Short mmCIF file of C-alpha atoms and ligand atoms in Angstrom, two decimals:
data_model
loop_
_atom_site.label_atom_id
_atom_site.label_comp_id
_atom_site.label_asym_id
_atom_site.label_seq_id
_atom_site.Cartn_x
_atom_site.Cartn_y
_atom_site.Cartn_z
CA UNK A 1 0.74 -11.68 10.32
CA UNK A 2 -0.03 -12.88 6.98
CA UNK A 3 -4.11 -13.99 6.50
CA UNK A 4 -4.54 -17.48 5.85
CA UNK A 5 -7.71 -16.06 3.70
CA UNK A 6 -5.70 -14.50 1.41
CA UNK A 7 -4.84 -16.20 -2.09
CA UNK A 8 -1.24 -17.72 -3.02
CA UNK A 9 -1.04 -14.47 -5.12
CA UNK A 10 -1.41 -11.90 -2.45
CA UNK A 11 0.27 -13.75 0.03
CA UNK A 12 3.43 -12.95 -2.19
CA UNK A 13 2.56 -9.51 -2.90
CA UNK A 14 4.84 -6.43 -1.74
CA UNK A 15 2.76 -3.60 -2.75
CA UNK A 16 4.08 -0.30 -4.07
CA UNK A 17 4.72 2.18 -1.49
CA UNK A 18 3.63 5.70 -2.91
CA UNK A 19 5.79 8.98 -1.62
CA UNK A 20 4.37 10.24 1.65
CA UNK A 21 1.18 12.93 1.33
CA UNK A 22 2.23 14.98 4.71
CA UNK A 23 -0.75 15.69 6.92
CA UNK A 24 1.33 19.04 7.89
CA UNK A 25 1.03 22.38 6.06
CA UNK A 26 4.02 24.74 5.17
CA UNK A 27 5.73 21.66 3.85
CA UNK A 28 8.35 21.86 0.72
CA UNK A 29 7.14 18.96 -0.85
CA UNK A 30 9.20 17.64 -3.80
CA UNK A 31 8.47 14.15 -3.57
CA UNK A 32 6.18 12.98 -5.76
CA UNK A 33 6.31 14.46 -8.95
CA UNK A 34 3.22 16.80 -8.66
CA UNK A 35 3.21 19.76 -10.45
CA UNK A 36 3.62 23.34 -8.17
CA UNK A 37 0.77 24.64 -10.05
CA UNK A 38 -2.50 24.31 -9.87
CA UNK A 39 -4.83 22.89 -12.39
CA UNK A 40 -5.93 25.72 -15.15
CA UNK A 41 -8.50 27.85 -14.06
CA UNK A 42 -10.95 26.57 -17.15
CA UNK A 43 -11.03 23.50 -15.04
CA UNK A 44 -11.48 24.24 -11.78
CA UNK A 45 -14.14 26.07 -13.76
CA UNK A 46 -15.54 22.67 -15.60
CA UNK A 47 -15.16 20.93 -12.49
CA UNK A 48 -17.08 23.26 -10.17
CA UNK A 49 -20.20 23.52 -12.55
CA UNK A 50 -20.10 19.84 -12.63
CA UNK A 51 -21.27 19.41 -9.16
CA UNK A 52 -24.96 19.77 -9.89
CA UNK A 53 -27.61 17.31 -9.85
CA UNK A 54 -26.90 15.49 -12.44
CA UNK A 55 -24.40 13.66 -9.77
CA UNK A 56 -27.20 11.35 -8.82
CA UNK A 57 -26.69 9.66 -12.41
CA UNK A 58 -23.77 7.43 -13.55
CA UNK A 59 -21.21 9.20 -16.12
CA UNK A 60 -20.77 8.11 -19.62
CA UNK A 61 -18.75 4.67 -19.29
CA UNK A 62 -17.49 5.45 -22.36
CA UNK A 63 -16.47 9.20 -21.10
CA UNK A 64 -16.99 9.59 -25.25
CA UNK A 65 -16.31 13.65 -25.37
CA UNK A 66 -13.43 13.01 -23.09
CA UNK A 67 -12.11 10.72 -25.62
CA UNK A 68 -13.23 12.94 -28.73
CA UNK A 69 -11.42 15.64 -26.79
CA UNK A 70 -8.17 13.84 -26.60
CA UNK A 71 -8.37 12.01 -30.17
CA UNK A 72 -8.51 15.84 -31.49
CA UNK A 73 -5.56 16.81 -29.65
CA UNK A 74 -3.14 14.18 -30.95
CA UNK A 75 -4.65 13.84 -34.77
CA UNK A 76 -6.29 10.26 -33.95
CA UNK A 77 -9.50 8.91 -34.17
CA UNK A 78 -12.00 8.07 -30.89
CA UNK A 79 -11.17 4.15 -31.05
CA UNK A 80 -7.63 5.20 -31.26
CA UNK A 81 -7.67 6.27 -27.61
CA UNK A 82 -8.77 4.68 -24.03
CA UNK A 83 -9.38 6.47 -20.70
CA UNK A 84 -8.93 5.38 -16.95
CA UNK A 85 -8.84 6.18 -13.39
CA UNK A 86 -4.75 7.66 -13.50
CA UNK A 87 -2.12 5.98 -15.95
CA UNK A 88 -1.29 3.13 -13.34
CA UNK A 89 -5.35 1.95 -13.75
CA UNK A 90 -3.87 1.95 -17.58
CA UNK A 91 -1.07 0.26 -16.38
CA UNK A 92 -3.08 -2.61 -14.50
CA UNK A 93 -5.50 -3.45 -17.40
CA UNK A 94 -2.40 -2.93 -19.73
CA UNK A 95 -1.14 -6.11 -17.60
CA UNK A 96 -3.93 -7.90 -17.74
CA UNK A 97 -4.86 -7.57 -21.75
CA UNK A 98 -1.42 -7.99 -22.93
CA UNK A 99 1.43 -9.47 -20.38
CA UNK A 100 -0.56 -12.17 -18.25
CA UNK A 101 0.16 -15.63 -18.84
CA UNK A 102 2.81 -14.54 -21.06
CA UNK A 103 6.83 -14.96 -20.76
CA UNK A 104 9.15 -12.20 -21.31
CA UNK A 105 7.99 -8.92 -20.07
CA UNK A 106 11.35 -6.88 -21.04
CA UNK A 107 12.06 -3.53 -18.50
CA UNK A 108 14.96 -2.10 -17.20
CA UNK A 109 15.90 -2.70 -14.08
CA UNK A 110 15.74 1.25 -12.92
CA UNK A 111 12.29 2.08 -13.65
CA UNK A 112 8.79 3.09 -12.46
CA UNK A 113 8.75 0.69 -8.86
CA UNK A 114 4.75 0.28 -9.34
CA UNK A 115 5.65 -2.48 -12.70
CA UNK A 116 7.09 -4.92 -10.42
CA UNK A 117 4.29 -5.11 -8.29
CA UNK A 118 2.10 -5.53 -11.18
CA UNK A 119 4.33 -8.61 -12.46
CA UNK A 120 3.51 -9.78 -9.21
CA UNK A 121 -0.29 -9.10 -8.94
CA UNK A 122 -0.79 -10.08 -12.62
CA UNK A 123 1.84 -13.10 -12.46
CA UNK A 124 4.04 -11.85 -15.30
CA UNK A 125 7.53 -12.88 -15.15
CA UNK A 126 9.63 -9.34 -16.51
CA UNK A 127 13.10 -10.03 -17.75
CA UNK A 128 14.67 -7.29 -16.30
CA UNK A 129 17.44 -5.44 -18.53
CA UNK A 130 20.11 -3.60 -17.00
CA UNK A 131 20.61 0.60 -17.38
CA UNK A 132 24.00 1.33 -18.97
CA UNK A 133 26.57 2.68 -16.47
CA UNK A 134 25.50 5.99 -17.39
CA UNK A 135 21.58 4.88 -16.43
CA UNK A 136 20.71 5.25 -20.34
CA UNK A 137 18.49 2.63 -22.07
CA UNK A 138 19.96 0.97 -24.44
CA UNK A 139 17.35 0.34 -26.97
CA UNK A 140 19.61 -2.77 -28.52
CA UNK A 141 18.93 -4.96 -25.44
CA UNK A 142 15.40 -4.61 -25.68
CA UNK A 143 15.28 -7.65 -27.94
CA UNK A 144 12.83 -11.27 -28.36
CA UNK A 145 10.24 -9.71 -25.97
CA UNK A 146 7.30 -12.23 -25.69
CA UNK A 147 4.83 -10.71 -23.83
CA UNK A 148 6.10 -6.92 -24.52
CA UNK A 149 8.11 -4.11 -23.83
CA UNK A 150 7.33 -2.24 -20.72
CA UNK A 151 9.29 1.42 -20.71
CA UNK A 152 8.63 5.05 -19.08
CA UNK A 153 10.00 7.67 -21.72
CA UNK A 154 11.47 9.68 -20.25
CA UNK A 155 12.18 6.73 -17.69
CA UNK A 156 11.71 6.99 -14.04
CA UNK A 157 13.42 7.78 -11.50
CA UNK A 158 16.43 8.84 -14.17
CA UNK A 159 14.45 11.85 -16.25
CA UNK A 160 16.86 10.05 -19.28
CA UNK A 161 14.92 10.20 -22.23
CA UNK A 162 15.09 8.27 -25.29
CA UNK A 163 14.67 9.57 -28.35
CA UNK A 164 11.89 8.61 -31.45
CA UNK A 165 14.69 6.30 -33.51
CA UNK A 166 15.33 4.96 -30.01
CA UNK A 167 12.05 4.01 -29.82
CA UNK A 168 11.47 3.11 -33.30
CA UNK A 169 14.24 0.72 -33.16
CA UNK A 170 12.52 -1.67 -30.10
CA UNK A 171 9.39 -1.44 -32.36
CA UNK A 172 10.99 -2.50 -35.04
CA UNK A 173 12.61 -5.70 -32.89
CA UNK A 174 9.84 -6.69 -31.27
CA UNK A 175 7.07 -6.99 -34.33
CA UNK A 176 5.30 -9.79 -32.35
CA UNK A 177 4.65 -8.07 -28.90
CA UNK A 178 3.04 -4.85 -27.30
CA UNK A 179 5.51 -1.79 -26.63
CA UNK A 180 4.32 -0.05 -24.25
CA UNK A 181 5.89 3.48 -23.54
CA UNK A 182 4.31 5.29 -20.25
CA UNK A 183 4.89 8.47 -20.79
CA UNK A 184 3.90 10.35 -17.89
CA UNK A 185 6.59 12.97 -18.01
CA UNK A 186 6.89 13.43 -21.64
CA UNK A 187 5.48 17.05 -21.57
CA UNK A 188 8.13 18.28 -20.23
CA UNK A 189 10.86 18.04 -22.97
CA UNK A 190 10.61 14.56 -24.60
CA UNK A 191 8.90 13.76 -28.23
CA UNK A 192 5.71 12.13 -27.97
CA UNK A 193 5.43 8.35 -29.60
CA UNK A 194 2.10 9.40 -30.68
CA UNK A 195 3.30 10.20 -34.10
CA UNK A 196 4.12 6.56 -34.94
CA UNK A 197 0.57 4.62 -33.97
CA UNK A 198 -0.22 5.18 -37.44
CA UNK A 199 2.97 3.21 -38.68
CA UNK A 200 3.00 0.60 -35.71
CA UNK A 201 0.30 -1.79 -34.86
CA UNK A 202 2.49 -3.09 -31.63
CA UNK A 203 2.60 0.77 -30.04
CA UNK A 204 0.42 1.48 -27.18
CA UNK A 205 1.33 5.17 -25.62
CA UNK A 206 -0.19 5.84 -22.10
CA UNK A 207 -0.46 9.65 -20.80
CA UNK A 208 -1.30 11.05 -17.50
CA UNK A 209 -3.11 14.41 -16.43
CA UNK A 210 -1.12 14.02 -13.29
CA UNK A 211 1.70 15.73 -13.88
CA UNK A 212 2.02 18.50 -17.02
CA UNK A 213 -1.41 19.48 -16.53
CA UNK A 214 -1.86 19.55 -12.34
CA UNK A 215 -4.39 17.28 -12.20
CA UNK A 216 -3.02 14.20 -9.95
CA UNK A 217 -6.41 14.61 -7.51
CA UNK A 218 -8.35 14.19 -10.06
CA UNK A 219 -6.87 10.25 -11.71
CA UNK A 220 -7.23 10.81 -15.08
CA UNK A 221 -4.93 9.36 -17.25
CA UNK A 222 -5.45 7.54 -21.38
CA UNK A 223 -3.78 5.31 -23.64
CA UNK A 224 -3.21 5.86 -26.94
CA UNK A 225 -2.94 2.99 -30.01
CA UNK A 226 -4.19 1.32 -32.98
CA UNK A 227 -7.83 0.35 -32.35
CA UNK A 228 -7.23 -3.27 -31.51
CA UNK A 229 -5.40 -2.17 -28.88
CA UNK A 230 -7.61 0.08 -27.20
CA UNK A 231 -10.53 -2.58 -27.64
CA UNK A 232 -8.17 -5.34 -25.86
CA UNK A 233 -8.41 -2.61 -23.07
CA UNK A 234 -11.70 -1.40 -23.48
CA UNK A 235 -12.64 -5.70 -22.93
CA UNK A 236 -10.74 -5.55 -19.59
CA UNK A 237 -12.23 -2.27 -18.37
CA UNK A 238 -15.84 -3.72 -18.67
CA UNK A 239 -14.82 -6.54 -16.86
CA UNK A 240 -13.64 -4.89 -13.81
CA UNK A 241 -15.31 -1.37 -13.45
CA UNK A 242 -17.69 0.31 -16.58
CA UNK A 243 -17.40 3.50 -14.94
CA UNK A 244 -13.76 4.58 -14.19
CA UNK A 245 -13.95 8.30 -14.51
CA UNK A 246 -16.38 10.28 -12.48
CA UNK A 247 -18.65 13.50 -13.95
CA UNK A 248 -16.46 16.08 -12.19
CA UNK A 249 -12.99 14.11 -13.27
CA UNK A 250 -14.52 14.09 -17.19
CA UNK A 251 -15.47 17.42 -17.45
CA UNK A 252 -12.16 18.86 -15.46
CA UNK A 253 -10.12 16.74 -17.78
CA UNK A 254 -11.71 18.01 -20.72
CA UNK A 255 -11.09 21.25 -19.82
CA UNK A 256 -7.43 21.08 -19.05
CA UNK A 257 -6.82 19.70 -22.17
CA UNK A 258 -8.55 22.53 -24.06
CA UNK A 259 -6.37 25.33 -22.53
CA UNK A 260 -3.16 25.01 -24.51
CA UNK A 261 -2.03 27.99 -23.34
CA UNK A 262 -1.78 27.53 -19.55
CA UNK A 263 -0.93 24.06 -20.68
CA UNK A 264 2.07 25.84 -22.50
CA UNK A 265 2.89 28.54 -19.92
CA UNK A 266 3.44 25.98 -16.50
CA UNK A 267 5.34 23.37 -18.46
CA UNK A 268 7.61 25.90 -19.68
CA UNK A 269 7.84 27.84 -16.51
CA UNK A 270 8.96 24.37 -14.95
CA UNK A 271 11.39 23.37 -17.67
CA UNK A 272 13.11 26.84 -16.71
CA UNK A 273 12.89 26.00 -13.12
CA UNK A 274 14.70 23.00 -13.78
CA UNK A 275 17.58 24.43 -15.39
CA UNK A 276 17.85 26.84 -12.82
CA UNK A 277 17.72 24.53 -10.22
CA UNK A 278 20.40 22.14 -12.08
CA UNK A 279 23.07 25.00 -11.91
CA UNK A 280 22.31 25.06 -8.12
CA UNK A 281 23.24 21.60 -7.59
CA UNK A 282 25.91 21.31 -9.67
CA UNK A 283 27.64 24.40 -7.92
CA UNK A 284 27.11 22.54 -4.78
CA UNK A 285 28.89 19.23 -5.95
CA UNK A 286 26.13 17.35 -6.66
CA UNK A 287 26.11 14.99 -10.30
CA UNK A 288 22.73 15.65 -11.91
CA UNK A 289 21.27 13.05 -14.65
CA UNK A 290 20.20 14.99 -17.81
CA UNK A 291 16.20 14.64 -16.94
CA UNK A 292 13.62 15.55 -19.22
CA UNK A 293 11.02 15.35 -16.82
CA UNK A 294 9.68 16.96 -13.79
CA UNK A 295 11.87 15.97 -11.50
CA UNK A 296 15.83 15.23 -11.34
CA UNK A 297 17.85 12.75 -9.81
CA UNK A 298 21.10 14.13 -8.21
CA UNK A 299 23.78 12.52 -6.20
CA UNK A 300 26.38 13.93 -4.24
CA UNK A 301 29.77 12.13 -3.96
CA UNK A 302 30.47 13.18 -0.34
CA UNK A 303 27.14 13.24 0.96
CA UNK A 304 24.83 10.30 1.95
CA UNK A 305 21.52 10.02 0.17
CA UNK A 306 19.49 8.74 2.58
CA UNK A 307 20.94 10.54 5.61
CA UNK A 308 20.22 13.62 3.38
CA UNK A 309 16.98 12.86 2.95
CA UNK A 310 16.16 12.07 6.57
CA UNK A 311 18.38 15.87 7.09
CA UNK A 312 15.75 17.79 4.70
CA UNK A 313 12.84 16.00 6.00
CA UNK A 314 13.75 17.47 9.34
CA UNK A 315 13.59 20.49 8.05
CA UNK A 316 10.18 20.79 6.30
CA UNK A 317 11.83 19.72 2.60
CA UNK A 318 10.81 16.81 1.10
CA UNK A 319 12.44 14.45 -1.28
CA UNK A 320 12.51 11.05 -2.53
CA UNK A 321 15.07 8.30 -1.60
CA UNK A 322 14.56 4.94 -3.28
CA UNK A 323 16.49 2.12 -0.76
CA UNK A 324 17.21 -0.05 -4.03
CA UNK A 325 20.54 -1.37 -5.53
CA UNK A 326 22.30 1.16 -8.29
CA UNK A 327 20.60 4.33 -6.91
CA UNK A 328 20.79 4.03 -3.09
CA UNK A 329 22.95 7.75 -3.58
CA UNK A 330 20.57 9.27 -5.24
CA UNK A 331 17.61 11.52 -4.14
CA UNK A 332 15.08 12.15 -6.55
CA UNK A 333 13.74 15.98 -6.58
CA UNK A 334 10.44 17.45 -8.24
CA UNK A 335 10.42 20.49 -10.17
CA UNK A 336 8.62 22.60 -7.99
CA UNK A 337 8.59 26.73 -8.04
CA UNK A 338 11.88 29.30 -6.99
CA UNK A 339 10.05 29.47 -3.43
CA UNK A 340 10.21 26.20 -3.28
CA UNK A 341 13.70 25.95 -4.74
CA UNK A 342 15.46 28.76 -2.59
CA UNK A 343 14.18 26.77 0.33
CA UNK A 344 15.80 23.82 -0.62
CA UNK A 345 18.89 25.36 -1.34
CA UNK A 346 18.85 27.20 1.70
CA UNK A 347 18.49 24.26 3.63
CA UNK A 348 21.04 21.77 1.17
CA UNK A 349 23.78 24.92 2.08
CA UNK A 350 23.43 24.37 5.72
CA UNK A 351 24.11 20.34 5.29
CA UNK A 352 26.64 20.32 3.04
CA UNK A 353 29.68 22.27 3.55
C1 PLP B 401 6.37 6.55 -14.77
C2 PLP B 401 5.04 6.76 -14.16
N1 PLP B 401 3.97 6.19 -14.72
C3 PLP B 401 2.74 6.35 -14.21
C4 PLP B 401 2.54 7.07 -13.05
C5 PLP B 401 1.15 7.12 -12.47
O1 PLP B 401 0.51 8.32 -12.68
P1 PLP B 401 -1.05 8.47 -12.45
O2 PLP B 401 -1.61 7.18 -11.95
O3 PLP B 401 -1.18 9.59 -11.47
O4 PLP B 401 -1.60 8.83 -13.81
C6 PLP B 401 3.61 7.68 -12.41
C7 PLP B 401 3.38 8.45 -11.17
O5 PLP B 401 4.21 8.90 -10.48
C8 PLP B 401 4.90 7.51 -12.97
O6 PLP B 401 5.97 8.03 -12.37
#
């Protein structure tokens, strides 16, 4: 029953349903886009000696190194960059400094399900822009945004990514709002936007240390822009919660970041994995969209998605099924390692004959 204390607002509100986290060990669990490995050991390292007594005090607000860290990484400066409790914190204060009380919020219609609830919460109205029958983006539609451009690059739950001209060419449209690209799988074959902050004032770039580098316990994630940008964030942030990222989530974060080459090794290792698993599918019937990201999205044309689902679920494998128009066929899959893999397949042979 629906509280009579609650606002108009939240009345309204459907809330994003995340992908289940199984109480149940010995799981395959391909659902939400984590990464198979775990974080680098430099981390758990950072992280560990960070539980000391300095926990009694407050972090840095500012989590400044963090930042300095990060700004070094991509070539920018420390205002160019903002940090925050996982990319969809970003994503909320993203709402709230440049889409409320604005019209014309332009996203496709297959995309990340968390930005419609935020429209809701944040009482943006999107106008939502169709995939191409292929589910491509086609950057051409994305015109006379007033409020902005909201996109995942590579999008999600497709893995299609677009490339830099792509991009270039809905900066270039929409000179009077934010673009903002999420690019939480970009690691894993895409081109980073980073490269054109420099050249476009209207560019905000948000990146997660969810996914590429194992991290998705830890909600860490940080926007990167032109510093008026960052302080329209930075503005929100203080308004709603100075300290965002604990000691131990700094210091882990800080850490990942500085070990390029386990950074270098998993992403690659799952980028192989991916291929590999690809061929699988495709032997067994199933259409795969090109993905660039950790995951892939696969349909088979004799084979029901959902009931499929339900099927692997049964049997210890799990996968995502989104119950929405356009993709109701279509189970989305996370990279995850060969063990992993050969299960699946091993249980996909017995379903589907
Ligand atoms: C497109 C996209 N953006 C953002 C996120 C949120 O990531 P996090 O809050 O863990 O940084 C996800 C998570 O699945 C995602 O798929």
């Amino acid at each position: 029953m629906m509280s009579q204390f609650w606002s108009e607002v939240v009345q309204q509100l459907v809330p994003y349903t995340p992908g289940e986290q199984p109480k149940m060990q010995q799981l395959t669990k391909l659902n939400t886009n984590e990464n198979p490995f775990p974080p680098s050991p430099h981390a758990l390292g950072a992280m560990q000696a960070a539980i000391n007594d300095d926990l009694r005090l407050y972090p840095d607000p500012e989590a400044t190194q963090l930042k300095q860290t990060i700004a070094g990484y991509y070539g920018l400066h420390e205002n160019q960059v903002f940090v925050g409790n996982g990319s969809d914190e970003i994503l909320a204060h993203t709402f709230a400094t440049f889409f409320q009380g604005r019209p014309a919020l332009l996203m496709p219609d297959v995309t990340y399900s968390f930005y419609p609830v935020y429209c809701q919460l944040y009482q943006v109205a999107p106008r939502i822009i169709p995939l191409s029958e292929n589910f491509t983006i086609n950057p051409a539609d994305y015109t006379g945004a007033k409020a902005g451009v909201l996109l995942p690059n590579p999008n999600a739950p497709t893995g299609i990514v677009l490339t830099l001209a792509q991009i270039e060419q809905i900066l270039q449209a929409n000179p009077q709002a934010v673009v903002v690209i999420d690019e939480a799988y970009i690691d894993f074959g895409g081109t980073s936007a980073v490269s054109l902050i420099q050249q476009y004032p209207n560019l905000l770039v948000i990146q997660t240390l969810s996914k590429s580098r194992s991290l998705a316990g830890m909600r860490v994630g940080f926007a990167m822009g032109q510093a008026h940008l960052i302080e329209g964030l930075q503005r929100v942030k203080n308004s709603f919660n100075s300290y965002p990222l604990d000691r131990v989530a700094q210091a882990g974060a800080m850490a990942a970041i500085k070990d390029e080459d386990y950074f270098q090794q998993t992403r690659h290792e799952i980028m192989a994995n991916r291929s590999a698993l690809v061929q699988q599918l495709t032997a067994m019937g199933f259409n795969v969209l090109p993905s660039m990201a950790n995951f892939i999205f696969a349909c088979h044309p004799e084979y029901d998605a959902a009931q499929l689902a339900r099927q692997l679920h049964d049997k210890g494998v799990i996968v995502r099924h989104f119950k929405q128009p356009r993709i109701n066929q279509f189970l989305r899959i996370t990279i995850g390692t060969q063990s992993q893999h050969e299960r699946l397949i091993a249980v996909l042979t017995q379903l589907i004959h």
